[in-house]
Amino acid sequence: MLSQYPCRSPAVSDACLRALWLLVLLLGSAGVTADAFERHTAHGGPVRGLALSPDGRWLVSTSFDYTAVLWSVDGLTERRRLIGHEAAVNAAAFSPDGRFLVTAGDDLTLRVWSLDELLDDRRTPQPRVLRGHTAKVVHLSFSPDGHWLASSGWDHSIGLWAVPGFTLRGFLSAHEGPVNAAQFSSDGRQLYSAGGDGHIRLWDLRSGKYLKSVVENGWGINVLAVDEGLDLIAYGTANGRMRSASLSGTRPRHDYVVDGKPVLALALDSASRRIAFADAQGRVVIATIDGDIQRDFHAVMGPVWCLALMPGGESLVFAGLDDFVTRMPLDDAFLPAPLVSQGALRFDLNSQQDNGAQQFARKCSVCHSLDANDRRRAGPTLYGVVGRRAGSLPGYPFSAALSGAHLVWDEKTIDALFREGPEVVTPGSKMPLQRIDSATDRRDLIDFLKTAAH
C-alpha cells in the first residue's frame, strides 16, 4: 500500500586461475589482447554503480569509498568528485531533463545534485539530502516524464518522491525482503519492482495499490530492466539465472544462463536491442533481446556490480571489485580476453603474500590504503597508524565518536578492534563490522601494519 513509511568474495581455485592465464596467453598469441580495454580509476574502493546521462555525455560511478565521480564519456575523463555521503554510495540516476543527478547509499539517504553546479568549477556543490528510508538504498529510477523518482531500499520498500521539489509522497510496501530495483512504465502510471523475495511486482501509482506479481522466481531477483515498447522484461537472479521474456507472453522467453553465479548487474540498450549481464565471479554476457549470445567471457576475478551500454551499443562500460571503470568495444572484430593479468585482483589468490598482507587485503584494503598521501579511500590511510591517536589524522572527516575517542592504535587496541568489533571498541563510528576470529591472523595483521605502514 502507499503510506507514510512504517515502521557478496567468491573463491577461485588454483586450477581455474591457471586456466584463465592460459587463455590470456592463447588469445595474445592469436593477436587478440586485453589492450582494447580502456581502464580508468578515480575511486579508492570498489565501484558499486553506473549511470549514464540522457544525452550520453556524462557517466557517473558510485563507490564503496563514499563518493561518486562524474566522468566525461568522451575519453572517460574525470570531471568532478562528489563528496557528501557518509557510507558506501550504491546508486545514481540522472533526471530525464538532465537537470538533476541523484545518488543514494548505505547511509540511508538520497542526495540531489544540480548538474549545472557540478559542471561549474567555481562552485562548491551543495546537494540536498533526502531522508526517509531506514535501511540502505540500492537503486534509483526516474519516471519517463521526470515527475517522479523511485528509490529502492533494503527496508522492503520503494520511496516515491515528487520532482522537482523531491518531496516524499510515501512508500510502496509489499515485498517480503529487500527491494533491489524498480522501473516506471512508459506512461509513468505503473511501477515494476524486483526484490529479494523472488518477485517482480507491478504497482498502480495513482492508487498506490499492488496489482500483481509479474514474475515469481523462487530465488531473489537482483536486477531488472523493462522496455514496454519492445514488449520486454529482463532480470537476473540470486541463483544465477539471466533471462529475458515477453511482457505480453506472446513471444518465447530466453535463458542466457540458467545455473550461474548470482547476477549483480544488467544493462539494456533499446536502440541496438542489446542486453548485458554480469555476475559475482566477473562473468559478462552480452546478447540480443532475441536470444543470441554475442559475448560470454570473464572480465575480472571478482564481482562485476554494474554495467552500462553506451549510446548506439558501440561499447560497454563495467566496474566492480577492482576499483576500475572499464570500457570495451563491441564491434564484431573484438573478442575480449580476461583482465586477470592487469591487476584486477585485490589480493593474491595463489597465497604468495604472507598472511598479514593477505589479512590486510581481505579485511582493510576496500576502505584503507598504506599510501601516506591517499585521500581517495572511504577510510583514512593506515600509513603510520600504529601509535597514532584515533581520529587525529589531519584532513580526514572523522565521525564525532572517533574524533572524541581517547584511544591510541597499538597492538592491544588493534587486536581488540578485530576481536570484539568496531561496535564495541569504537561505538558510534563509521567503521563497518569487521572481525577476525583467529588470534594468529590478528597477530599477523598487526605485525604487517607495524612494518608495511611506516
PDB file of C-alpha atoms in Angstrom, residues 93-102 110 112-113 128 130 140-151 159-170 184:
ATOM      1  CA  ALA A  93      20.323   8.344 -11.665  1.00  0.00           C
ATOM      2  CA  PHE A  94      20.012  11.403 -13.901  1.00  0.00           C
ATOM      3  CA  SER A  95      16.652  13.109 -14.339  1.00  0.00           C
ATOM      4  CA  PRO A  96      15.311  12.850 -17.913  1.00  0.00           C
ATOM      5  CA  ASP A  97      15.796  16.590 -18.483  1.00  0.00           C
ATOM      6  CA  GLY A  98      19.420  16.362 -17.316  1.00  0.00           C
ATOM      7  CA  ARG A  99      18.962  18.969 -14.556  1.00  0.00           C
ATOM      8  CA  PHE A 100      19.478  16.673 -11.587  1.00  0.00           C
ATOM      9  CA  LEU A 101      21.712  13.835 -10.520  1.00  0.00           C
ATOM     10  CA  VAL A 102      20.595  11.792  -7.537  1.00  0.00           C
ATOM     11  CA  LEU A 110      19.488  10.245  -1.167  1.00  0.00           C
ATOM     12  CA  VAL A 112      20.190  15.601  -5.078  1.00  0.00           C
ATOM     13  CA  TRP A 113      22.873  17.409  -7.096  1.00  0.00           C
ATOM     14  CA  ARG A 128      20.058  18.377  -0.955  1.00  0.00           C
ATOM     15  CA  LEU A 130      16.623  13.320   1.376  1.00  0.00           C
ATOM     16  CA  LEU A 140      17.155   4.838  -8.195  1.00  0.00           C
ATOM     17  CA  SER A 141      14.858   5.380 -11.172  1.00  0.00           C
ATOM     18  CA  PHE A 142      13.079   8.417 -12.660  1.00  0.00           C
ATOM     19  CA  SER A 143       9.744   8.228 -14.432  1.00  0.00           C
ATOM     20  CA  PRO A 144       9.982   8.944 -18.196  1.00  0.00           C
ATOM     21  CA  ASP A 145       8.324  12.369 -17.764  1.00  0.00           C
ATOM     22  CA  GLY A 146      10.681  13.227 -14.896  1.00  0.00           C
ATOM     23  CA  HIS A 147       7.859  13.936 -12.433  1.00  0.00           C
ATOM     24  CA  TRP A 148       8.699  11.070 -10.060  1.00  0.00           C
ATOM     25  CA  LEU A 149      11.718   9.365  -8.568  1.00  0.00           C
ATOM     26  CA  ALA A 150      11.615   5.844  -7.114  1.00  0.00           C
ATOM     27  CA  SER A 151      14.172   4.728  -4.522  1.00  0.00           C
ATOM     28  CA  GLY A 159      10.120   5.511  -1.820  1.00  0.00           C
ATOM     29  CA  LEU A 160       8.211   7.826  -4.176  1.00  0.00           C
ATOM     30  CA  TRP A 161       9.498  11.393  -4.480  1.00  0.00           C
ATOM     31  CA  ALA A 162       7.748  14.195  -6.394  1.00  0.00           C
ATOM     32  CA  VAL A 163      10.104  16.096  -8.702  1.00  0.00           C
ATOM     33  CA  PRO A 164      11.372  18.854  -8.924  1.00  0.00           C
ATOM     34  CA  GLY A 165      10.772  19.513  -5.229  1.00  0.00           C
ATOM     35  CA  PHE A 166      11.805  15.956  -4.269  1.00  0.00           C
ATOM     36  CA  THR A 167       9.009  15.786  -1.720  1.00  0.00           C
ATOM     37  CA  LEU A 168       8.451  12.348  -0.212  1.00  0.00           C
ATOM     38  CA  ARG A 169       4.921  11.259  -1.096  1.00  0.00           C
ATOM     39  CA  GLY A 170       5.035   7.846   0.537  1.00  0.00           C
ATOM     40  CA  PHE A 184       8.393   3.012 -14.186  1.00  0.00           C
TER      41      PHE A 184
END
